[in-house]
């Protein structure tokens, strides 16, 4: 089946530094990638939708200047947490929607998830 | 009230039992997803449904669009099925709070 690779799987950083997380679709082209955040014992929350070649669409309450998303190619999206603070410590997960004319029209392409990245900011 | 509600929140079962997890939603959707999240955090997409029923191995997912309700069934449950099962609806992805399943031998 389709595979989405997320890297790094865990990262510890000092407060004030920036951290970049990569999400790659390994065997398919993904016109749309999604970034989520999950705090302990809480549900996933969509942070932003990333479309290849265009600006990301951020959900309400998510700071676009703090969480920089780049989707420069059909197989790679990156999330950069800028000037990280302890409250940014969380589990970040990406998913990718496979490109295809049929699925694009219907907007219901299957989602494939990365393994997640656990960020701890000291 | 959450737009996507799951029940039960926690579920304990003996190996071999038939398990049902329910999901109700209050928004219009193009598809409903059932996801499995293991303790390490990784997520696997189990099903994507827009109507009817799908089966994969011991897992069965059904959806009733008129009633805005979906169920995930696990037949002959096994300890390796222990995980958090999450219902999510799209286009804009809205997640349920998950059902934590523990299956004991």
Short mmCIF file of C-alpha atoms in Angstrom, two decimals:
data_model
loop_
_atom_site.label_atom_id
_atom_site.label_comp_id
_atom_site.label_asym_id
_atom_site.label_seq_id
_atom_site.Cartn_x
_atom_site.Cartn_y
_atom_site.Cartn_z
CA UNK A 1 0.00 0.00 0.00
CA UNK A 2 0.91 3.65 -0.20
CA UNK A 3 3.49 4.89 2.24
CA UNK A 4 4.00 8.26 3.84
CA UNK A 5 7.30 8.82 5.59
CA UNK A 6 7.66 11.41 8.33
CA UNK A 7 10.98 12.57 9.72
CA UNK A 8 12.19 12.99 12.38
CA UNK A 9 10.11 10.64 14.51
CA UNK A 10 11.11 12.50 17.63
CA UNK A 11 13.02 15.66 18.39
CA UNK A 12 14.05 17.51 21.51
CA UNK A 13 15.05 21.15 21.20
CA UNK A 14 15.72 24.21 23.30
CA UNK A 15 13.17 26.96 23.61
CA UNK A 16 13.60 29.56 20.88
CA UNK A 17 14.97 27.25 18.23
CA UNK A 18 13.19 26.21 15.03
CA UNK A 19 12.38 22.65 14.11
CA UNK A 20 11.57 21.28 10.66
CA UNK A 21 9.48 18.17 10.13
CA UNK A 22 9.31 16.50 6.74
CA UNK A 23 6.47 14.50 5.25
CA UNK A 24 7.11 12.51 2.09
CA UNK A 25 4.84 10.37 -0.01
CA UNK A 26 7.11 7.55 -1.11
CA UNK A 27 5.22 5.85 -3.90
CA UNK A 28 2.52 8.25 -5.01
CA UNK A 29 2.00 11.90 -5.84
CA UNK A 30 0.15 13.92 -3.25
CA UNK A 31 -1.42 17.16 -4.37
CA UNK A 32 -2.75 17.71 -0.88
CA UNK A 33 -1.06 17.09 2.44
CA UNK A 34 -2.47 17.76 5.88
CA UNK A 35 -0.76 18.59 9.14
CA UNK A 36 -2.25 17.70 12.50
CA UNK A 37 -1.33 18.14 16.12
CA UNK A 38 -2.25 15.87 18.98
CA UNK A 39 -1.82 16.70 22.64
CA UNK A 40 -1.70 13.85 25.19
CA UNK A 41 -4.99 12.02 25.54
CA UNK A 42 -6.66 14.35 23.07
CA UNK A 43 -7.91 13.87 19.57
CA UNK A 44 -6.09 14.88 16.42
CA UNK A 45 -6.64 18.44 15.34
CA UNK A 46 -6.15 19.65 11.82
CA UNK A 47 -3.65 22.50 11.71
CA UNK A 48 -3.43 23.23 8.02
CA UNK A 49 -4.04 21.95 4.53
CA UNK A 50 -1.11 22.15 2.16
CA UNK A 51 -1.57 22.15 -1.61
CA UNK A 52 1.38 21.66 -3.89
CA UNK A 53 2.62 24.92 -5.32
CA UNK A 54 0.32 27.18 -3.32
CA UNK A 55 0.04 28.65 0.13
CA UNK A 56 -1.24 26.49 2.94
CA UNK A 57 -4.69 27.00 4.39
CA UNK A 58 -4.53 27.29 8.14
CA UNK A 59 -7.27 26.37 10.59
CA UNK A 60 -8.62 28.95 12.96
CA UNK A 61 -6.31 29.53 15.88
CA UNK A 62 -3.18 28.21 14.18
CA UNK A 63 -0.50 30.89 13.75
CA UNK A 64 0.76 30.81 10.19
CA UNK A 65 3.92 32.71 11.09
CA UNK A 66 4.77 30.20 13.76
CA UNK A 67 3.97 27.04 11.84
CA UNK A 68 5.47 27.47 8.40
CA UNK A 69 4.31 24.97 5.82
CA UNK A 70 5.95 24.41 2.47
CA UNK A 71 4.69 22.01 -0.18
CA UNK A 72 7.23 22.51 -2.93
CA UNK A 73 6.77 19.22 -4.72
CA UNK A 74 4.17 16.52 -5.20
CA UNK A 75 5.98 14.26 -2.76
CA UNK A 76 7.22 16.55 -0.01
CA UNK A 77 5.68 18.91 2.51
CA UNK A 78 7.51 20.43 5.45
CA UNK A 79 6.30 21.92 8.71
CA UNK A 80 8.65 24.30 10.49
CA UNK A 81 7.89 25.23 14.08
CA UNK A 82 9.61 28.58 14.47
CA UNK A 83 10.89 29.88 17.80
CA UNK A 84 9.54 26.83 19.55
CA UNK A 85 8.29 27.10 23.13
CA UNK A 86 7.42 24.39 25.64
CA UNK A 87 3.72 24.77 24.86
CA UNK A 88 4.48 23.69 21.29
CA UNK A 89 5.50 20.28 22.61
CA UNK A 90 3.13 17.89 20.94
CA UNK A 91 2.78 15.01 18.52
CA UNK A 92 2.68 16.26 14.92
CA UNK A 93 1.32 14.03 12.18
CA UNK A 94 0.97 14.49 8.46
CA UNK A 95 -1.24 12.79 5.95
CA UNK A 96 -1.26 12.81 2.18
CA UNK A 97 -4.07 12.46 -0.29
CA UNK A 98 -3.23 10.60 -3.45
CA UNK A 99 -3.45 12.56 -6.65
CA UNK A 100 -5.80 11.39 -9.32
CA UNK A 101 -8.34 12.99 -11.58
CA UNK A 102 -11.18 10.91 -10.22
CA UNK A 103 -10.31 11.52 -6.62
CA UNK A 104 -9.62 15.18 -7.22
CA UNK A 105 -13.04 15.75 -8.71
CA UNK A 106 -14.74 13.87 -5.92
CA UNK A 107 -12.46 15.28 -3.27
CA UNK A 108 -12.56 11.99 -1.46
CA UNK A 109 -9.10 10.57 -2.13
CA UNK A 110 -7.88 8.09 0.42
CA UNK A 111 -5.62 9.42 3.12
CA UNK A 112 -2.29 7.93 4.11
CA UNK A 113 -0.70 8.93 7.39
CA UNK A 114 2.87 9.42 8.46
CA UNK A 115 4.16 7.82 11.65
CA UNK A 116 4.20 11.14 13.46
CA UNK A 117 6.87 13.32 15.04
CA UNK A 118 7.02 13.86 18.77
CA UNK A 119 8.38 17.31 19.58
CA UNK A 120 9.61 18.18 23.06
CA UNK A 121 10.69 21.75 23.68
CA UNK A 122 12.75 22.29 26.81
CA UNK B 1 -21.50 19.22 21.29
CA UNK B 2 -18.72 17.82 19.10
CA UNK B 3 -19.42 17.52 15.41
CA UNK B 4 -18.14 13.94 15.50
CA UNK B 5 -19.05 11.78 18.46
CA UNK B 6 -17.75 8.32 19.18
CA UNK B 7 -18.93 5.70 21.62
CA UNK B 8 -17.84 4.11 23.74
CA UNK B 9 -14.79 6.09 24.83
CA UNK B 10 -13.21 3.02 26.35
CA UNK B 11 -13.83 -0.62 25.60
CA UNK B 12 -12.45 -3.75 27.16
CA UNK B 13 -13.00 -7.15 25.61
CA UNK B 14 -11.91 -10.74 25.91
CA UNK B 15 -10.13 -12.30 23.00
CA UNK B 16 -12.61 -13.64 20.49
CA UNK B 17 -15.40 -11.21 21.27
CA UNK B 18 -17.27 -9.28 18.62
CA UNK B 19 -16.69 -5.54 19.00
CA UNK B 20 -18.65 -2.56 17.76
CA UNK B 21 -17.55 1.07 17.85
CA UNK B 22 -19.99 3.77 16.87
CA UNK B 23 -19.58 7.16 15.26
CA UNK B 24 -22.22 9.85 14.80
CA UNK B 25 -21.69 13.13 13.02
CA UNK B 26 -23.69 16.28 12.60
CA UNK B 27 -22.12 17.85 9.50
CA UNK B 28 -22.36 17.17 5.80
CA UNK B 29 -19.59 14.91 4.64
CA UNK B 30 -18.05 13.58 1.46
CA UNK B 31 -16.46 10.59 3.19
CA UNK B 32 -15.92 9.02 6.58
CA UNK B 33 -12.63 7.52 7.66
CA UNK B 34 -11.86 4.92 10.30
CA UNK B 35 -8.33 5.14 11.63
CA UNK B 36 -6.29 3.04 14.03
CA UNK B 37 -3.71 4.65 16.29
CA UNK B 38 -1.24 2.45 18.14
CA UNK B 39 0.42 3.40 21.45
CA UNK B 40 3.49 4.75 19.66
CA UNK B 41 1.25 7.25 17.88
CA UNK B 42 1.40 5.99 14.32
CA UNK B 43 -1.88 6.03 12.46
CA UNK B 44 -3.19 3.54 9.94
CA UNK B 45 -6.15 4.27 7.72
CA UNK B 46 -8.54 1.34 7.97
CA UNK B 47 -11.45 2.41 5.81
CA UNK B 48 -12.77 5.30 3.79
CA UNK B 49 -16.52 5.13 3.27
CA UNK B 50 -19.05 7.24 1.47
CA UNK B 51 -21.87 4.70 1.47
CA UNK B 52 -22.76 1.14 2.35
CA UNK B 53 -20.33 -1.30 3.83
CA UNK B 54 -16.70 -2.34 3.47
CA UNK B 55 -14.90 -5.40 4.78
CA UNK B 56 -11.23 -6.07 5.24
CA UNK B 57 -10.25 -9.23 7.03
CA UNK B 58 -11.88 -9.21 10.46
CA UNK B 59 -12.89 -5.56 10.17
CA UNK B 60 -16.21 -4.36 8.83
CA UNK B 61 -17.27 -0.73 8.47
CA UNK B 62 -20.77 0.47 7.68
CA UNK B 63 -22.24 3.88 7.13
CA UNK B 64 -25.81 5.18 7.06
CA UNK B 65 -25.78 8.57 5.36
CA UNK B 66 -29.39 9.38 6.22
CA UNK B 67 -28.83 8.72 9.91
CA UNK B 68 -25.31 10.24 9.89
CA UNK B 69 -23.95 7.21 11.64
CA UNK B 70 -21.16 4.73 11.07
CA UNK B 71 -20.03 1.61 12.88
CA UNK B 72 -16.76 -0.26 12.96
CA UNK B 73 -16.99 -3.95 13.81
CA UNK B 74 -14.17 -6.29 14.75
CA UNK B 75 -14.95 -9.98 14.59
CA UNK B 76 -12.98 -12.52 16.65
CA UNK B 77 -11.03 -9.78 18.43
CA UNK B 78 -7.40 -10.34 19.30
CA UNK B 79 -5.00 -8.61 21.73
CA UNK B 80 -3.15 -7.11 18.75
CA UNK B 81 -6.34 -5.19 17.95
CA UNK B 82 -5.73 -3.12 21.09
CA UNK B 83 -5.42 0.47 19.93
CA UNK B 84 -7.33 3.73 19.71
CA UNK B 85 -9.88 3.75 16.90
CA UNK B 86 -10.72 7.15 15.48
CA UNK B 87 -13.57 8.22 13.26
CA UNK B 88 -12.99 11.25 11.04
CA UNK B 89 -15.16 12.98 8.46
CA UNK B 90 -14.15 14.95 5.39
CA UNK B 91 -13.84 17.15 3.30
CA UNK B 92 -12.55 19.29 6.12
CA UNK B 93 -11.14 16.70 8.44
CA UNK B 94 -12.92 16.59 11.76
CA UNK B 95 -11.91 13.88 14.17
CA UNK B 96 -13.80 12.07 16.86
CA UNK B 97 -12.19 11.75 20.25
CA UNK B 98 -11.40 8.10 19.70
CA UNK B 99 -12.29 4.81 21.31
CA UNK B 100 -9.60 3.11 23.32
CA UNK B 101 -9.90 -0.65 22.87
CA UNK B 102 -8.12 -3.20 25.00
CA UNK B 103 -8.47 -6.87 24.19
CA UNK B 104 -7.27 -9.32 26.82
CA UNK B 105 -6.20 -12.90 26.13
#
